[in-house]
GROMACS .gro file of N, CA and C in nm:
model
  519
    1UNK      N    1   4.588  -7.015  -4.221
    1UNK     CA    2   4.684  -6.923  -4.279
    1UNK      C    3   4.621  -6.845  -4.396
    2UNK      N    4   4.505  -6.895  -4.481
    2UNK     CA    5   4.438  -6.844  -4.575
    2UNK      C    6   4.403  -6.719  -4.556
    3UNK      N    7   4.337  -6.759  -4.402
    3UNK     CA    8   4.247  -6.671  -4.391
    3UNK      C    9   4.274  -6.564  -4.304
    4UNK      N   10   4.384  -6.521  -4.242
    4UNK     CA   11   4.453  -6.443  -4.190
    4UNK      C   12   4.527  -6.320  -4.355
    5UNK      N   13   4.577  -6.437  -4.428
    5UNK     CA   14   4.595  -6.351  -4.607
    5UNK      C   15   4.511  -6.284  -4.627
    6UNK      N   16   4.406  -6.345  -4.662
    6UNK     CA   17   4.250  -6.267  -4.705
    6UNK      C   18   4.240  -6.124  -4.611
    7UNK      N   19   4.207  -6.156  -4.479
    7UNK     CA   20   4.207  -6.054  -4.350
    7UNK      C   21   4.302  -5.930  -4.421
    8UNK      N   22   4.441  -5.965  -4.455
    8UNK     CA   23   4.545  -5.913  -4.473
    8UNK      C   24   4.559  -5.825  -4.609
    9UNK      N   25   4.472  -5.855  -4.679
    9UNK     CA   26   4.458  -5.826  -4.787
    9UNK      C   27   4.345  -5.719  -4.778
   10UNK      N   28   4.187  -5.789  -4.734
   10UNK     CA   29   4.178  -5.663  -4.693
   10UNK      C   30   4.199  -5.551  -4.604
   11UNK      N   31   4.262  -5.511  -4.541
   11UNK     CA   32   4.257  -5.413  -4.427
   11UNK      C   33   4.385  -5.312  -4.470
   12UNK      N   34   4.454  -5.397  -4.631
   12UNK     CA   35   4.550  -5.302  -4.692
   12UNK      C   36   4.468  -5.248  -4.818
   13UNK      N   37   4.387  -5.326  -4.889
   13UNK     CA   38   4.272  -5.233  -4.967
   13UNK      C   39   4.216  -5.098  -4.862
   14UNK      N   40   4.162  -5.128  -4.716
   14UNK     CA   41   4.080  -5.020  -4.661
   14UNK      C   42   4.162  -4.912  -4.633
   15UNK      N   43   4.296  -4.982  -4.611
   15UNK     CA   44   4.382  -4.842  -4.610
   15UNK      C   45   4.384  -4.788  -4.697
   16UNK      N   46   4.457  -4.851  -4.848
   16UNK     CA   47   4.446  -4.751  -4.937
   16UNK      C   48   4.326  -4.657  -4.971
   17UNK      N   49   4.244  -4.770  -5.003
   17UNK     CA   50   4.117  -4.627  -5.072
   17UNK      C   51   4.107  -4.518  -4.983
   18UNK      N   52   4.122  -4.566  -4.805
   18UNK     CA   53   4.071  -4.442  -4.783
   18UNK      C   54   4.174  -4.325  -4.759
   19UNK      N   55   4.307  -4.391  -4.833
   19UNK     CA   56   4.382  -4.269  -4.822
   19UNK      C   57   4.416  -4.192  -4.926
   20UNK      N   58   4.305  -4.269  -5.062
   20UNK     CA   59   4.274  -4.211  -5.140
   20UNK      C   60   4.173  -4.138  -5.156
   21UNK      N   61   4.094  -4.139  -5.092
   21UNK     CA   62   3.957  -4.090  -5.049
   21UNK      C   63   4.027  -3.904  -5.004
   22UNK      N   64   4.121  -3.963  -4.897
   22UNK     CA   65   4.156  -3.819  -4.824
   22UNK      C   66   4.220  -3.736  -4.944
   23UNK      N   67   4.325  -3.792  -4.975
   23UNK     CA   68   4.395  -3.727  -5.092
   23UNK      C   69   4.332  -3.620  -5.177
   24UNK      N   70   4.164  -3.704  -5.197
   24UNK     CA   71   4.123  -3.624  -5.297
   24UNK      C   72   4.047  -3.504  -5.261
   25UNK      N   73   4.035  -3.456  -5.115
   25UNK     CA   74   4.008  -3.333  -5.096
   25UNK      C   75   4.084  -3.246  -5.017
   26UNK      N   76   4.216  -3.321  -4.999
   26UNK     CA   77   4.289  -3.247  -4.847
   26UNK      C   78   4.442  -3.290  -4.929
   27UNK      N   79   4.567  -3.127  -4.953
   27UNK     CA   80   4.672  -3.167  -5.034
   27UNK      C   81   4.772  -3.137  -4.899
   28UNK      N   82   4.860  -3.207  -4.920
   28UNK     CA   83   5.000  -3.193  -4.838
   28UNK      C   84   5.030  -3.059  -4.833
   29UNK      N   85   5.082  -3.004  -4.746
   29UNK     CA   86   5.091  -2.858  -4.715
   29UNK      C   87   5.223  -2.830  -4.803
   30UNK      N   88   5.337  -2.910  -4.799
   30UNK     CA   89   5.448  -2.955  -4.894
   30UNK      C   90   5.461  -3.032  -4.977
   31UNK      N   91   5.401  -2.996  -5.078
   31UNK     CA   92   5.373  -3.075  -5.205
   31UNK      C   93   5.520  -3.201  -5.218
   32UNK      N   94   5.656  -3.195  -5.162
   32UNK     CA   95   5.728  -3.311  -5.172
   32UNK      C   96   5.689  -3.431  -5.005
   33UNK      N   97   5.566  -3.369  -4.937
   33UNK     CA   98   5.543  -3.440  -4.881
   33UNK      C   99   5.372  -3.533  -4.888
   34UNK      N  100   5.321  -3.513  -5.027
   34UNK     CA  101   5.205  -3.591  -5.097
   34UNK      C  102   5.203  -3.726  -5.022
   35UNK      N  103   5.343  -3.821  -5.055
   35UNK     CA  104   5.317  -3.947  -5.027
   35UNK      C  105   5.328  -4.010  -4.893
   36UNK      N  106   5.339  -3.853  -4.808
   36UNK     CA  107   5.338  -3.930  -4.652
   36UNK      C  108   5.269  -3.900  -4.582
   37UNK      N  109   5.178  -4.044  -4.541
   37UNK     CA  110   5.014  -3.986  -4.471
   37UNK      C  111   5.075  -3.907  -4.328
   38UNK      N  112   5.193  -3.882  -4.277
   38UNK     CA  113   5.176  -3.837  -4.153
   38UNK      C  114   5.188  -3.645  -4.176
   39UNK      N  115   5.194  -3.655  -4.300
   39UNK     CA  116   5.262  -3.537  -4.331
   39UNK      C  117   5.133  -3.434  -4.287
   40UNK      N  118   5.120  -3.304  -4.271
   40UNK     CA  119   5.022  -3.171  -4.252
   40UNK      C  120   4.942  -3.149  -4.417
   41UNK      N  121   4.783  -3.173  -4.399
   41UNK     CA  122   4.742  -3.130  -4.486
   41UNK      C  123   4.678  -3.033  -4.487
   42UNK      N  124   4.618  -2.994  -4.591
   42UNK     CA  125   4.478  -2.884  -4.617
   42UNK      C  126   4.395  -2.893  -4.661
   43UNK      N  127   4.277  -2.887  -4.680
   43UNK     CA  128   4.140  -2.913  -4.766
   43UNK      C  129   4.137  -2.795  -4.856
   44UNK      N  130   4.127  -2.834  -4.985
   44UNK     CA  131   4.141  -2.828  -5.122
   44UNK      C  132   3.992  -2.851  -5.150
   45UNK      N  133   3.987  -2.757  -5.216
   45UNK     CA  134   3.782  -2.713  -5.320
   45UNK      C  135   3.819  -2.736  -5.422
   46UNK      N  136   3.773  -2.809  -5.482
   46UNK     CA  137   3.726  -2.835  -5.624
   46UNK      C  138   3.708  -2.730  -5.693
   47UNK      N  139   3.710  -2.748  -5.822
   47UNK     CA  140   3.631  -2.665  -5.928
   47UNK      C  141   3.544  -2.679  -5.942
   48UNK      N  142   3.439  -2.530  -5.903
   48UNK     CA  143   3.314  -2.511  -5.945
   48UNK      C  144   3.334  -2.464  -6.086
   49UNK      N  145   3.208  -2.512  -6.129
   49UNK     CA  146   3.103  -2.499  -6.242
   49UNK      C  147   2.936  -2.452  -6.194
   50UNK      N  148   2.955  -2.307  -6.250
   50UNK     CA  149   2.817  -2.279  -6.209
   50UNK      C  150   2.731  -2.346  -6.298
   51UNK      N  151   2.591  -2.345  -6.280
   51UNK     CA  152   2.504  -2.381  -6.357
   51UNK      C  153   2.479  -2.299  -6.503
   52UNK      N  154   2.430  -2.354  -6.630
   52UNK     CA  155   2.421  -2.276  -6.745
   52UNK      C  156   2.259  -2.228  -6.752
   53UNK      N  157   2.176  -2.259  -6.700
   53UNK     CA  158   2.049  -2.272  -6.717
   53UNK      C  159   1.960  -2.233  -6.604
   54UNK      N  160   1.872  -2.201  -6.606
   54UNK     CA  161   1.759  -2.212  -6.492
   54UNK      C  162   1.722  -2.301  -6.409
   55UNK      N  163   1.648  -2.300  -6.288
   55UNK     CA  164   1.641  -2.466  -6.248
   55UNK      C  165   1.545  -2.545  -6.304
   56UNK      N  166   1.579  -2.675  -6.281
   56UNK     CA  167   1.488  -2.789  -6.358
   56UNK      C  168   1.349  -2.741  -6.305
   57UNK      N  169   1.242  -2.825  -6.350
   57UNK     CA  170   1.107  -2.812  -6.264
   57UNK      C  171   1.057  -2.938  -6.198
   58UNK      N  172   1.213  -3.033  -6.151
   58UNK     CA  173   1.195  -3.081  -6.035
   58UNK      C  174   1.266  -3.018  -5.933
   59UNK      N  175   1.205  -2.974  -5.854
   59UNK     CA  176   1.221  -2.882  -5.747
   59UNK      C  177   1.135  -2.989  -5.588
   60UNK      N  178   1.218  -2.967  -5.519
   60UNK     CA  179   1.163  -3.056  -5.382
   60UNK      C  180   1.222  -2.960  -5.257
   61UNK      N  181   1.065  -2.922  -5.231
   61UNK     CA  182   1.019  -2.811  -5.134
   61UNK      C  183   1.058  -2.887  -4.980
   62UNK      N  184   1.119  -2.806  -4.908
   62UNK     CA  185   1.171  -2.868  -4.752
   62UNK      C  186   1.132  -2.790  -4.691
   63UNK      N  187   1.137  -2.809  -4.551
   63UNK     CA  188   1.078  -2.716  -4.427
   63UNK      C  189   1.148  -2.675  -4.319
   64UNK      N  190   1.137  -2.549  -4.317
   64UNK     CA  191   1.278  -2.478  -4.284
   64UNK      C  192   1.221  -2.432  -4.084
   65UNK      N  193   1.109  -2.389  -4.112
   65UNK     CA  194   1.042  -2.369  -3.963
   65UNK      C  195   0.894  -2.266  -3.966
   66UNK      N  196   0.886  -2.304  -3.841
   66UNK     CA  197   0.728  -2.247  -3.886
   66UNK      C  198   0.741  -2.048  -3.857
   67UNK      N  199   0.867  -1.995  -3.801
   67UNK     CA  200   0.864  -1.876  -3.803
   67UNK      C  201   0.877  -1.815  -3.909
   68UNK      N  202   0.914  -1.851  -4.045
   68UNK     CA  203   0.927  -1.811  -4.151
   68UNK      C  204   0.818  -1.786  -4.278
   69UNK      N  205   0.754  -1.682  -4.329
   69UNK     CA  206   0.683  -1.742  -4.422
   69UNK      C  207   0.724  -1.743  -4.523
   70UNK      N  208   0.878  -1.763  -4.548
   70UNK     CA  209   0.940  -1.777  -4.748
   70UNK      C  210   0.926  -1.970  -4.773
   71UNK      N  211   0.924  -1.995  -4.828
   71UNK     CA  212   0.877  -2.124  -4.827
   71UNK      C  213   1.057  -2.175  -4.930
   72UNK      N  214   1.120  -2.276  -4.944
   72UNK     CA  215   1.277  -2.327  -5.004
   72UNK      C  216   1.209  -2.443  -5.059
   73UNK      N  217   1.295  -2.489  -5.208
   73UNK     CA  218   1.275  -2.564  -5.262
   73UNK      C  219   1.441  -2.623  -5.378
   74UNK      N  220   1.455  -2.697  -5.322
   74UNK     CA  221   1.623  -2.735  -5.386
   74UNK      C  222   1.571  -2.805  -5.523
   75UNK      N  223   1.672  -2.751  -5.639
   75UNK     CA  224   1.650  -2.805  -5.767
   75UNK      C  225   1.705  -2.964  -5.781
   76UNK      N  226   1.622  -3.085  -5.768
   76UNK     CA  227   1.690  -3.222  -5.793
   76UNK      C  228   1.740  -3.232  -5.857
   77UNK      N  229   1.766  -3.178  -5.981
   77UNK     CA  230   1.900  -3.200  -6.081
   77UNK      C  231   2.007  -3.149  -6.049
   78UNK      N  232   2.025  -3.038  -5.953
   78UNK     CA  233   2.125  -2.966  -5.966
   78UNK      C  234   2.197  -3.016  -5.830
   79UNK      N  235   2.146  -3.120  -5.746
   79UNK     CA  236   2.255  -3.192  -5.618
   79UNK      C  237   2.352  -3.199  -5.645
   80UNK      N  238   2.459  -3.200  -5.651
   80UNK     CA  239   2.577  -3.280  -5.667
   80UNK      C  240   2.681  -3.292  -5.515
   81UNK      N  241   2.745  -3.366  -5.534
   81UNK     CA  242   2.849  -3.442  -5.410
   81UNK      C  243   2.936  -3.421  -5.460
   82UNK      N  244   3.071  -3.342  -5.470
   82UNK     CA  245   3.202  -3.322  -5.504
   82UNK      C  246   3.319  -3.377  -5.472
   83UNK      N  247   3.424  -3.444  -5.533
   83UNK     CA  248   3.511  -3.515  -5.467
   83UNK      C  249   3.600  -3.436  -5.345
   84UNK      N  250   3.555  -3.314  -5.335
   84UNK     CA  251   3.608  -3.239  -5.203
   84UNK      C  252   3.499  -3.237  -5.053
   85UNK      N  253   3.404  -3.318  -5.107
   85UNK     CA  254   3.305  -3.349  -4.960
   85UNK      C  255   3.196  -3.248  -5.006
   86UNK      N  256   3.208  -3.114  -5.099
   86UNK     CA  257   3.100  -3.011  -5.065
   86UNK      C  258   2.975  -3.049  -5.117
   87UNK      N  259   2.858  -3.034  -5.087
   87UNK     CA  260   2.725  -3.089  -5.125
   87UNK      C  261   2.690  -2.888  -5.218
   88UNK      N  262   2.691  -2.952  -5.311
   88UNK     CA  263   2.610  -2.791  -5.411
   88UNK      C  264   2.462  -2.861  -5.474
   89UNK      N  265   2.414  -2.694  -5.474
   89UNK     CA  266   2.282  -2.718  -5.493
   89UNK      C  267   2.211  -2.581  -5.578
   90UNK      N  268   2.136  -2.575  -5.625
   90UNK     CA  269   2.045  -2.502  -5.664
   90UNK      C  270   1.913  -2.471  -5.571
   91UNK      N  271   1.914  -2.346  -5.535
   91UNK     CA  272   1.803  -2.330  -5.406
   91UNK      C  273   1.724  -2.188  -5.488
   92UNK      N  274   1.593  -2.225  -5.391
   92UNK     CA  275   1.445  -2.156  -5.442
   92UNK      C  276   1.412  -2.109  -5.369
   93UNK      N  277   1.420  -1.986  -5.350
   93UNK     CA  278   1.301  -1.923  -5.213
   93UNK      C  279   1.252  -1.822  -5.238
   94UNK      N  280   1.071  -1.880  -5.223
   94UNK     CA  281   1.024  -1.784  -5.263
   94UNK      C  282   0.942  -1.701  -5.164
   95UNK      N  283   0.922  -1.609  -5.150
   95UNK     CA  284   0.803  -1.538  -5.087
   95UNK      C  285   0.671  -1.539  -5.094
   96UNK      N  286   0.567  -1.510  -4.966
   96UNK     CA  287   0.414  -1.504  -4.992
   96UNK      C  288   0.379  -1.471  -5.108
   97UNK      N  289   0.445  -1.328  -5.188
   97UNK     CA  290   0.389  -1.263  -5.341
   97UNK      C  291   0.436  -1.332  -5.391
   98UNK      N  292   0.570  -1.448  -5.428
   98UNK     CA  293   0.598  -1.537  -5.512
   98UNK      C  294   0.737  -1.459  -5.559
   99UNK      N  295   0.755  -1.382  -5.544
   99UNK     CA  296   0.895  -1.292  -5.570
   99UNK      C  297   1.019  -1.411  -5.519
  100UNK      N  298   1.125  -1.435  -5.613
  100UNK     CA  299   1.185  -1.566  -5.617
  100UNK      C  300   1.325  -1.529  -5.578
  101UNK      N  301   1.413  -1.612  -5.520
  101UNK     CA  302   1.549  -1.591  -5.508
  101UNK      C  303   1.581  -1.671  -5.566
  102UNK      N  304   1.706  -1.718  -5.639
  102UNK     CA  305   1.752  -1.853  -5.640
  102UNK      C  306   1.938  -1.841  -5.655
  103UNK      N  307   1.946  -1.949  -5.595
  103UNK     CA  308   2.112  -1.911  -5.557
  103UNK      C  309   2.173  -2.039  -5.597
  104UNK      N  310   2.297  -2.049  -5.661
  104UNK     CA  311   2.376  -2.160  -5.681
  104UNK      C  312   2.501  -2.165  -5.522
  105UNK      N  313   2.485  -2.263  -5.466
  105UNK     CA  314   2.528  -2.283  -5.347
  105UNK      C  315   2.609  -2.401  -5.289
  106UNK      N  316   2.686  -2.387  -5.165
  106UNK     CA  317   2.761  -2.513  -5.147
  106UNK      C  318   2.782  -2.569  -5.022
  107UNK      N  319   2.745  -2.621  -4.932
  107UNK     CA  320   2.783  -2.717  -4.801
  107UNK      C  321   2.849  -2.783  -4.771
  108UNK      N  322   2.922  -2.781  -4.632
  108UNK     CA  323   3.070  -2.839  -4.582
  108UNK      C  324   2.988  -2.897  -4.464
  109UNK      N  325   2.959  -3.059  -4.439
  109UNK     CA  326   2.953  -3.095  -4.322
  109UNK      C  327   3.060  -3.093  -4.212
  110UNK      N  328   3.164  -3.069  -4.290
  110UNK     CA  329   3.300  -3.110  -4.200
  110UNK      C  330   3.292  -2.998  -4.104
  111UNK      N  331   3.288  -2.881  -4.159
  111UNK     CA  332   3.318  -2.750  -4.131
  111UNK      C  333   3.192  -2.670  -4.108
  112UNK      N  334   3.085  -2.737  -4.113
  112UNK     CA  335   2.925  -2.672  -4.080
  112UNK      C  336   2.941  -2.529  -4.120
  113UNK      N  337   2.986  -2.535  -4.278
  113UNK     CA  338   2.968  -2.358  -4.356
  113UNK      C  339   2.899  -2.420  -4.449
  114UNK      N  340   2.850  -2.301  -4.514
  114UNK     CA  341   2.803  -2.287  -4.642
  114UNK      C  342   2.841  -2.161  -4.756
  115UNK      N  343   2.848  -2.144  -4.899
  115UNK     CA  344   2.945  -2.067  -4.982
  115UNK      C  345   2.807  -2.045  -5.073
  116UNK      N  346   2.813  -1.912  -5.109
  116UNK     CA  347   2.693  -1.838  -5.220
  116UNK      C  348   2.797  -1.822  -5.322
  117UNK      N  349   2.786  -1.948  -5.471
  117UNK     CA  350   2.853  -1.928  -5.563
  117UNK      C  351   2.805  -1.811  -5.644
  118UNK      N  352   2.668  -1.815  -5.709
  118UNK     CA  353   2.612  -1.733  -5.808
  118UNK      C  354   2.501  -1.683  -5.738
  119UNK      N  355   2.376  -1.620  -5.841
  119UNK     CA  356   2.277  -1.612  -5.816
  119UNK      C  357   2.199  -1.599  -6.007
  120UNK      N  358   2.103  -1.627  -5.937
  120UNK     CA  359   2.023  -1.611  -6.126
  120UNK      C  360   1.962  -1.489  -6.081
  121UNK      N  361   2.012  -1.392  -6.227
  121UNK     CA  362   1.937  -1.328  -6.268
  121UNK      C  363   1.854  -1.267  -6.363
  122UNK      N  364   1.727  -1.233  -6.353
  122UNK     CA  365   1.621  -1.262  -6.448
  122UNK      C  366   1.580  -1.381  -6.478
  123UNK      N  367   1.592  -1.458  -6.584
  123UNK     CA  368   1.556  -1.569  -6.599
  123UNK      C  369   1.647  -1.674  -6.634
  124UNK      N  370   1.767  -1.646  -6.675
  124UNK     CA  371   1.836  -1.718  -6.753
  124UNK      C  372   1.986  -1.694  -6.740
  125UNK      N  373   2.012  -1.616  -6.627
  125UNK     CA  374   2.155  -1.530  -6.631
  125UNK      C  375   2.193  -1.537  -6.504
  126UNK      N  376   2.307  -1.639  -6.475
  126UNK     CA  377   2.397  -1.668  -6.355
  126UNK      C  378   2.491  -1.570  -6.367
  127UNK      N  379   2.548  -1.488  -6.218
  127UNK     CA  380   2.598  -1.411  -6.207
  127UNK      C  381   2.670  -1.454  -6.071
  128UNK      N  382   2.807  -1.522  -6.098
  128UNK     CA  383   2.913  -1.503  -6.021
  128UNK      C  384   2.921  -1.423  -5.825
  129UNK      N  385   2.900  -1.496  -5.769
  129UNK     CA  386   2.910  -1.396  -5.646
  129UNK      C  387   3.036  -1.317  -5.653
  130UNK      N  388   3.082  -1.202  -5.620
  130UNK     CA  389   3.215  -1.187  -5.599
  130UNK      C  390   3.261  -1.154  -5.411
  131UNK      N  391   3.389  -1.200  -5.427
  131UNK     CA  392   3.471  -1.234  -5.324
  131UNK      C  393   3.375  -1.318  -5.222
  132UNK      N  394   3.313  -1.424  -5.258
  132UNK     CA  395   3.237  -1.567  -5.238
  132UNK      C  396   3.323  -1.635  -5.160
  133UNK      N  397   3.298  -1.653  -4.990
  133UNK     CA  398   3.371  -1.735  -4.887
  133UNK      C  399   3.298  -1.810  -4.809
  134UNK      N  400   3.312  -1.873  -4.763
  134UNK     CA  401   3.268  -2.005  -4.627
  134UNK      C  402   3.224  -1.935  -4.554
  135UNK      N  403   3.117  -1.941  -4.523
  135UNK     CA  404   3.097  -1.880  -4.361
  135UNK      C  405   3.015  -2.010  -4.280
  136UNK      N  406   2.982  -1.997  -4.146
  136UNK     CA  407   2.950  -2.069  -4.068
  136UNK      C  408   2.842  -2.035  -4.076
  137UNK      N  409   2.747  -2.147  -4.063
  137UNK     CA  410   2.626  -2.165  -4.075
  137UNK      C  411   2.520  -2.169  -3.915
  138UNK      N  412   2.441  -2.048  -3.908
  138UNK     CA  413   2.414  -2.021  -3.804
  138UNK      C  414   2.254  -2.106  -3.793
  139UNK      N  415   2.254  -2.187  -3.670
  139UNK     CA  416   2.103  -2.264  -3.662
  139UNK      C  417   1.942  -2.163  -3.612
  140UNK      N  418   1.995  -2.044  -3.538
  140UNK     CA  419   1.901  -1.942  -3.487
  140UNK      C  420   1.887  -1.831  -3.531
  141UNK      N  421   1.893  -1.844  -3.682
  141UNK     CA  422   1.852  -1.689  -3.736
  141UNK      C  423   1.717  -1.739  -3.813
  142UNK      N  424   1.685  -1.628  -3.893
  142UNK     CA  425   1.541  -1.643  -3.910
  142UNK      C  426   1.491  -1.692  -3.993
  143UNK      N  427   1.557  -1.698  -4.135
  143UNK     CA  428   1.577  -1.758  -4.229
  143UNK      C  429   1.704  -1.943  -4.234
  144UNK      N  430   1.685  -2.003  -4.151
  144UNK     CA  431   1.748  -2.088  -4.152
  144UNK      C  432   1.772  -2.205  -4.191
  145UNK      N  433   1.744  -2.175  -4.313
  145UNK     CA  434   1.742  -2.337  -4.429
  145UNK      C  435   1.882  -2.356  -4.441
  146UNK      N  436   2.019  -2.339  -4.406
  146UNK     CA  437   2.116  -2.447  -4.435
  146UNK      C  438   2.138  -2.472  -4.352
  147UNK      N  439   2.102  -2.447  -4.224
  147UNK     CA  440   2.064  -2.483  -4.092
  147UNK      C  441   2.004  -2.674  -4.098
  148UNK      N  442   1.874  -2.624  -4.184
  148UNK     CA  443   1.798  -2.752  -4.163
  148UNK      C  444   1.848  -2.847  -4.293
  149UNK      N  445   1.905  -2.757  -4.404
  149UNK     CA  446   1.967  -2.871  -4.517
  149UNK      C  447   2.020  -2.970  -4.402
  150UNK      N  448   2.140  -2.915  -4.328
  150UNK     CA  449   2.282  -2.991  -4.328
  150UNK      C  450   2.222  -3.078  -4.178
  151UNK      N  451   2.143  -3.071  -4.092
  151UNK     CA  452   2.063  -3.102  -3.988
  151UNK      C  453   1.955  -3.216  -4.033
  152UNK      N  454   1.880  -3.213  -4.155
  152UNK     CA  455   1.779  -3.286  -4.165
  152UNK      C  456   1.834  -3.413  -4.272
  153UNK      N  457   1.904  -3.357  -4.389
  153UNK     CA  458   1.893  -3.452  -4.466
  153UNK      C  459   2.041  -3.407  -4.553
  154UNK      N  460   2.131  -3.352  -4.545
  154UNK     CA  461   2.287  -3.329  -4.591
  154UNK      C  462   2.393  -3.455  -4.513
  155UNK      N  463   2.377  -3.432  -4.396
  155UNK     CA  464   2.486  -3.469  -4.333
  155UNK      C  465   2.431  -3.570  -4.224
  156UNK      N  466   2.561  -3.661  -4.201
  156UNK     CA  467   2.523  -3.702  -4.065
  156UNK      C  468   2.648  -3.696  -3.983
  157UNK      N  469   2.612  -3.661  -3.864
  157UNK     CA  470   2.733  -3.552  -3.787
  157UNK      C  471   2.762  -3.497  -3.913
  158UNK      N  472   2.975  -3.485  -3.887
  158UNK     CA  473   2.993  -3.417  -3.988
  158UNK      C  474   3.017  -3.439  -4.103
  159UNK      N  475   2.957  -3.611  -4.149
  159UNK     CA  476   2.995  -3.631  -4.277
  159UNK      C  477   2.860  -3.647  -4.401
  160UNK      N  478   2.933  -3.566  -4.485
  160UNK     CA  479   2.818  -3.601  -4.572
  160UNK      C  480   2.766  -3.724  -4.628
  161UNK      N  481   2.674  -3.677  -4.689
  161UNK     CA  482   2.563  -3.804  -4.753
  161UNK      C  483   2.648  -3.811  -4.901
  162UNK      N  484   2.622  -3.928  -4.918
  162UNK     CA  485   2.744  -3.931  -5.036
  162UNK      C  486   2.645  -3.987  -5.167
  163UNK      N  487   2.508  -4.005  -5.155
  163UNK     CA  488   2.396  -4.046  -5.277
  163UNK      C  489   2.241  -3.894  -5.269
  164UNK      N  490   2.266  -3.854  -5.356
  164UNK     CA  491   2.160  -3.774  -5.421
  164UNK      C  492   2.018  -3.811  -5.347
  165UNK      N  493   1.968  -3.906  -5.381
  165UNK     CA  494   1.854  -4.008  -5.394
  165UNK      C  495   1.868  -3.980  -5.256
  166UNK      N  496   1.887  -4.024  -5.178
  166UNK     CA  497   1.904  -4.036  -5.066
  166UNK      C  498   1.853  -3.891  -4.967
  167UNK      N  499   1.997  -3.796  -5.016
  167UNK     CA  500   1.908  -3.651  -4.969
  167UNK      C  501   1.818  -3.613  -5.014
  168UNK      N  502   1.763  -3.589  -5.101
  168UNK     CA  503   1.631  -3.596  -5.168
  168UNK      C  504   1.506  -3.599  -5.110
  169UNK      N  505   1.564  -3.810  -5.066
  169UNK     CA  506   1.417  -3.851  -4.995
  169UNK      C  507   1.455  -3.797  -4.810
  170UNK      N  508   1.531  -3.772  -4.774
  170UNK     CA  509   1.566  -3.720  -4.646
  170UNK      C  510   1.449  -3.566  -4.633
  171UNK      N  511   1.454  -3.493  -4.731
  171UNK     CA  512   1.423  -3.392  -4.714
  171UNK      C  513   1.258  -3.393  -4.694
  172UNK      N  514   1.246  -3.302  -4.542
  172UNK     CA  515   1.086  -3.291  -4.507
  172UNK      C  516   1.032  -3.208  -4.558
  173UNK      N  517   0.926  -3.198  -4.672
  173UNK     CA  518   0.850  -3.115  -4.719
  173UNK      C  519   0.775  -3.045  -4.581
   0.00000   0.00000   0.00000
């Protein structure tokens, strides 16, 4: 009988968290219907915070394909995992002459998009994308690094990686 309790005990912890888990990126379509899991939800984005600064100069270079010659390099400080699922990042791409892009950015395994928050410009000056949306992330264009982010080392199927460290070391130079 103990041990049927125990059993019982957990499998009402696994419910909860993970219907706290959902909660925290997906809201009831009728806010007086929050407390009923059968109810219609929506996925809900977090608040971004762009970056204040330039990227770190740990930077970890990945490999996007051999038709390309811009070479990508994601800023390791700037990973983060959001309690709405999105993976943001700080990205580097530079060209043969070294001429640099760098973009503050965001990934949906769920939804295989990706979102261009900012961009730096000059050296020190983040600049807001405007009217900044989801789009679907295409695997056969030519430039296709969120292609291989969310393919190599973001996601598995469609859920994300939920430790830094982890994508990091995922990623193939």
């Amino acid at each position: 009988m103990n041990l049927i309790h125990k059993f019982l005990k957990v499998g009402v912890w696994l419910f909860i968290s993970t219907s706290l888990i959902a909660h925290a990126q997906y809201r009831a379509v009728d806010p007086a219907d929050e407390n009923d899991p059968d109810a219609p939800r929506v996925w809900m984005e977090s608040e971004v915070k762009i970056p204040d600064a330039a990227p770190s100069a740990e930077l970890k270079p990945f490999f996007v394909s051999g038709n390309t010659p811009l070479t990508f390099a994601i800023d390791a400080k700037s990973l983060t995992i959001g309690k709405d699922d999105v993976i943001r990042y700080v990205i580097v791409i530079t060209s043969p002459s070294g001429a640099k892009q760098v973009n503050y950015e965001g990934l949906r395994c769920e939804k295989y998009e990706w979102r261009l928050y900012a961009t730096l410009q000059g050296d020190d000056k983040w600049v807001k994308t405007p009217n900044s949306r989801w789009q679907a992330v295409r695997g056969n264009t030519y430039n296709r690094y969120h292609s291989a982010l969310i393919q190599d080392a973001f996601c598995e199927n469609s859920i994300p990686r939920k430790d830094p460290k982890e994508i990091l070391r995922l990623l193939k130079p």
